[in-house]
Amino acid sequence: NAGVTQTPKFQVLKTGQSMTLQCAQDMNHNSMYWYRQDPGMGLRLIYYSASEGTTDKGEVPNGYNVSRLNKREFSLRLESAAPSQTSVYFCASSELPDTYTGELFFGEGSRLTVL
Amino acid sequence: AQTVTQSQPEMSVQEAETVTLSCTYDTSENNYYLFWYKQPPSRQMILVIRQEAYKQQNATENRFSVNFQKAAKSFSLKISDSQLGDTAMYFCAFMTNRDDKIIFGKGTRLHILP
């Protein structure tokens, strides 16, 4: 079972470059999320999507854009990367709102370094 | 805005001991859910336990249990008979019924010592 798949797993960028992190889930989940994890900061929510066609800002949305392409896919774009965006990025999905269990299913993470 | 606070950045206990991880949260909502997630060195996030705020009974999952104090907005995780495999980062998380936003605390790094 694939679950939540993120690509790429590793990426090195130069300041000012752009890139897109891709995320896909095969569990027919409604909600999808992008988090970033930094040492001492825990997981911080960047954007989330409660359903296909909707997106909402999380705690740290500045410098990012997202697209909920369809029910399966939720991409995160950095238009002009900055060193402060060096982080590990996690995509997650959940069955919300149907079941309201709230359990998140995570991808393996993508390590992004901005030089 | 909702916030989640984990006041213990790091803890160490001997194998087979009991350990309690603290979590407090702030919200004006009445209906919400609380979670504990585990992140071992593999970096994979794993749900440990969840609690619905409307349930007074504390959730338990084998060696893991919570002490949910709604009035105090406290949600601690107790790990009994700790095992080496419990070594991990533990995150407390919060979600309301109002939206699908799920936010996390900064985490507690737990070391189980042989």
Short mmCIF file of C-alpha atoms in Angstrom, two decimals:
data_model
loop_
_atom_site.label_atom_id
_atom_site.label_comp_id
_atom_site.label_asym_id
_atom_site.label_seq_id
_atom_site.Cartn_x
_atom_site.Cartn_y
_atom_site.Cartn_z
CA ASN A 1 0.00 0.00 0.00
CA ALA A 2 1.48 3.32 -1.09
CA GLY A 3 -0.43 5.60 1.33
CA VAL A 4 1.00 9.13 1.04
CA THR A 5 3.80 9.61 -1.45
CA GLN A 6 5.99 12.71 -1.56
CA THR A 7 8.53 13.67 -4.19
CA PRO A 8 11.33 14.53 -4.23
CA LYS A 9 12.77 13.16 -1.00
CA PHE A 10 15.82 15.42 -1.15
CA GLN A 11 16.42 18.70 -2.95
CA VAL A 12 19.08 21.39 -2.84
CA LEU A 13 18.18 24.80 -4.20
CA LYS A 14 19.92 28.13 -4.56
CA THR A 15 18.34 31.24 -3.12
CA GLY A 16 15.74 32.59 -5.53
CA GLN A 17 15.09 29.32 -7.34
CA SER A 18 11.62 27.85 -7.48
CA MET A 19 10.43 24.31 -6.99
CA THR A 20 7.33 22.25 -6.35
CA LEU A 21 6.93 19.47 -3.84
CA GLN A 22 4.46 16.88 -5.01
CA CYS A 23 2.18 14.83 -2.79
CA ALA A 24 -0.30 12.13 -3.67
CA GLN A 25 -2.47 9.86 -1.55
CA ASP A 26 -4.33 6.74 -2.61
CA MET A 27 -6.63 6.39 0.41
CA ASN A 28 -9.50 8.51 -0.96
CA HIS A 29 -8.99 10.98 1.87
CA ASN A 30 -10.72 14.35 1.79
CA SER A 31 -8.23 16.50 3.67
CA MET A 32 -4.58 17.08 2.88
CA TYR A 33 -1.88 19.05 4.69
CA TRP A 34 1.62 20.43 4.31
CA TYR A 35 3.81 20.81 7.39
CA ARG A 36 7.38 21.84 7.88
CA GLN A 37 9.55 20.44 10.66
CA ASP A 38 12.46 22.38 12.08
CA PRO A 39 14.61 21.52 15.13
CA GLY A 40 13.00 22.85 18.29
CA MET A 41 9.94 24.08 16.42
CA GLY A 42 7.93 20.91 16.03
CA LEU A 43 5.62 20.60 13.05
CA ARG A 44 4.13 23.81 11.76
CA LEU A 45 1.18 23.84 9.41
CA ILE A 46 1.83 25.65 6.13
CA TYR A 47 -1.41 25.09 4.20
CA TYR A 48 -4.19 22.59 4.25
CA SER A 49 -7.05 21.56 2.00
CA ALA A 50 -10.31 20.30 3.46
CA SER A 51 -11.57 19.11 0.10
CA GLU A 52 -10.84 19.20 -3.60
CA GLY A 53 -10.88 22.79 -4.80
CA THR A 54 -10.35 24.42 -1.40
CA THR A 55 -7.18 25.52 0.36
CA ASP A 56 -6.57 27.42 3.59
CA LYS A 57 -3.59 29.02 5.23
CA GLY A 58 -2.00 27.43 8.22
CA GLU A 59 0.43 28.87 10.74
CA VAL A 60 3.32 29.72 8.39
CA PRO A 61 2.01 30.26 4.83
CA ASN A 62 4.29 33.11 3.74
CA GLY A 63 6.56 32.22 0.84
CA TYR A 64 4.49 29.21 -0.21
CA ASN A 65 1.65 28.44 -2.57
CA VAL A 66 -0.40 25.28 -2.87
CA SER A 67 -2.63 23.58 -5.40
CA ARG A 68 -5.18 20.90 -4.73
CA LEU A 69 -5.12 19.47 -8.21
CA ASN A 70 -7.69 16.77 -7.54
CA LYS A 71 -8.69 14.62 -4.60
CA ARG A 72 -5.45 12.67 -4.72
CA GLU A 73 -2.84 15.39 -5.20
CA PHE A 74 -1.76 18.42 -3.19
CA SER A 75 1.37 20.28 -4.27
CA LEU A 76 3.46 22.86 -2.43
CA ARG A 77 5.35 25.49 -4.42
CA LEU A 78 8.21 27.72 -3.40
CA GLU A 79 8.29 30.57 -5.92
CA SER A 80 11.55 32.14 -4.74
CA ALA A 81 13.33 29.95 -2.23
CA ALA A 82 15.03 31.50 0.80
CA PRO A 83 17.50 29.94 3.27
CA SER A 84 14.78 30.23 5.96
CA GLN A 85 12.81 27.64 4.00
CA THR A 86 15.47 25.00 4.62
CA SER A 87 13.46 22.33 6.40
CA VAL A 88 11.91 18.89 6.26
CA TYR A 89 8.49 19.04 4.66
CA PHE A 90 5.74 16.55 5.39
CA CYS A 91 2.58 15.97 3.47
CA ALA A 92 -0.30 14.30 5.28
CA SER A 93 -3.87 13.30 4.59
CA SER A 94 -6.94 12.55 6.65
CA GLU A 95 -10.44 11.25 6.14
CA LEU A 96 -11.87 14.46 7.59
CA PRO A 97 -14.61 15.54 7.69
CA ASP A 98 -16.39 12.24 7.07
CA THR A 99 -15.18 10.35 10.08
CA TYR A 100 -13.77 13.08 12.28
CA THR A 101 -11.19 10.68 13.63
CA GLY A 102 -8.57 13.27 12.82
CA GLU A 103 -5.86 10.69 12.28
CA LEU A 104 -3.21 12.00 9.94
CA PHE A 105 -1.37 9.72 7.56
CA PHE A 106 2.04 11.11 6.72
CA GLY A 107 4.42 10.83 3.84
CA GLU A 108 8.08 10.08 4.48
CA GLY A 109 9.14 13.70 4.31
CA SER A 110 11.16 15.80 1.88
CA ARG A 111 14.42 17.38 3.00
CA LEU A 112 14.92 20.74 1.32
CA THR A 113 18.11 22.76 1.61
CA VAL A 114 18.30 26.32 0.30
CA LEU A 115 21.80 27.69 -0.11
CA ALA B 1 -6.11 31.00 17.86
CA GLN B 2 -5.41 27.55 19.17
CA THR B 3 -2.00 26.80 20.65
CA VAL B 4 -0.32 23.63 21.88
CA THR B 5 2.51 23.73 24.40
CA GLN B 6 4.89 20.94 25.32
CA SER B 7 7.09 22.17 28.13
CA GLN B 8 9.58 19.29 28.21
CA PRO B 9 12.00 19.49 25.27
CA GLU B 10 13.82 16.30 26.29
CA MET B 11 13.47 13.47 28.81
CA SER B 12 15.33 10.30 29.68
CA VAL B 13 14.10 7.31 31.67
CA GLN B 14 15.31 3.80 32.34
CA GLU B 15 13.78 0.90 30.51
CA ALA B 16 10.68 -0.54 32.25
CA GLU B 17 9.98 2.71 34.10
CA THR B 18 6.87 4.82 33.68
CA VAL B 19 7.15 8.24 32.10
CA THR B 20 4.68 11.07 31.66
CA LEU B 21 4.89 13.65 28.88
CA SER B 22 3.08 16.94 29.37
CA CYS B 23 0.91 18.89 26.95
CA THR B 24 -1.27 21.92 27.49
CA TYR B 25 -3.41 23.69 24.95
CA ASP B 26 -5.43 26.82 24.61
CA THR B 27 -8.76 27.09 22.86
CA SER B 28 -12.13 28.71 23.20
CA GLU B 29 -13.81 25.81 21.45
CA ASN B 30 -15.80 23.20 23.32
CA ASN B 31 -15.61 20.34 20.82
CA TYR B 32 -12.19 19.22 19.79
CA TYR B 33 -9.79 16.30 19.51
CA LEU B 34 -6.36 15.74 20.98
CA PHE B 35 -3.65 13.42 19.73
CA TRP B 36 -0.23 12.09 20.57
CA TYR B 37 2.05 11.21 17.67
CA LYS B 38 5.37 9.41 17.82
CA GLN B 39 8.26 10.08 15.47
CA PRO B 40 11.07 7.50 15.79
CA PRO B 41 14.49 8.07 14.20
CA SER B 42 13.06 6.73 10.93
CA ARG B 43 11.16 10.06 10.80
CA GLN B 44 7.85 8.30 10.12
CA MET B 45 4.95 9.83 12.08
CA ILE B 46 2.77 7.34 13.94
CA LEU B 47 -0.47 8.01 15.80
CA VAL B 48 -0.16 6.78 19.39
CA ILE B 49 -3.49 7.76 20.91
CA ARG B 50 -6.42 10.15 20.45
CA GLN B 51 -9.00 11.68 22.76
CA GLU B 52 -12.34 13.31 22.00
CA ALA B 53 -12.99 16.27 24.27
CA TYR B 54 -16.60 15.28 24.85
CA LYS B 55 -15.52 11.96 26.36
CA GLN B 56 -14.71 12.09 30.05
CA GLN B 57 -13.03 8.70 30.06
CA ASN B 58 -9.31 8.82 29.41
CA ALA B 59 -8.15 6.98 26.30
CA THR B 60 -5.82 4.00 26.61
CA GLU B 61 -3.89 1.96 24.06
CA ASN B 62 -1.97 -0.90 25.62
CA ARG B 63 0.95 0.70 27.52
CA PHE B 64 -0.09 4.20 26.51
CA SER B 65 -2.71 6.21 28.36
CA VAL B 66 -3.66 9.83 28.70
CA ASN B 67 -4.70 12.06 31.55
CA PHE B 68 -7.17 14.47 29.99
CA GLN B 69 -8.10 17.41 32.21
CA LYS B 70 -10.50 19.54 30.15
CA ALA B 71 -10.91 22.35 32.65
CA ALA B 72 -7.15 22.69 33.00
CA LYS B 73 -6.65 22.22 29.23
CA SER B 74 -4.09 19.55 29.93
CA PHE B 75 -3.45 16.35 27.98
CA SER B 76 -0.54 14.29 29.28
CA LEU B 77 0.70 10.98 27.91
CA LYS B 78 1.75 8.18 30.24
CA ILE B 79 3.94 5.38 28.93
CA SER B 80 4.06 2.37 31.25
CA ASP B 81 6.76 -0.30 31.25
CA SER B 82 8.78 1.76 28.80
CA GLN B 83 10.71 -0.08 26.10
CA LEU B 84 13.77 0.82 24.06
CA GLY B 85 11.53 1.08 21.01
CA ASP B 86 9.68 3.94 22.67
CA THR B 87 12.69 6.18 22.06
CA ALA B 88 11.34 8.88 19.77
CA MET B 89 10.05 12.42 19.45
CA TYR B 90 6.51 12.73 20.78
CA PHE B 91 4.16 15.40 19.52
CA CYS B 92 0.90 16.55 21.01
CA ALA B 93 -1.66 17.76 18.45
CA PHE B 94 -5.03 19.49 18.49
CA MET B 95 -7.99 19.77 16.15
CA THR B 96 -11.40 21.42 16.48
CA ASN B 97 -14.69 20.40 14.93
CA ARG B 98 -14.98 23.85 13.39
CA ASP B 99 -12.32 23.33 10.74
CA ASP B 100 -9.88 20.66 9.64
CA LYS B 101 -6.79 22.45 10.86
CA ILE B 102 -4.53 20.23 12.96
CA ILE B 103 -1.73 21.93 14.88
CA PHE B 104 1.17 20.43 16.78
CA GLY B 105 3.31 21.26 19.78
CA LYS B 106 7.08 21.55 19.55
CA GLY B 107 7.63 18.00 20.72
CA THR B 108 9.39 16.12 23.50
CA ARG B 109 12.43 14.01 22.69
CA LEU B 110 12.21 10.86 24.82
CA HIS B 111 15.20 8.59 25.44
CA ILE B 112 14.65 5.14 26.94
CA LEU B 113 17.91 4.00 28.50
CA PRO B 114 18.89 0.31 28.76
#
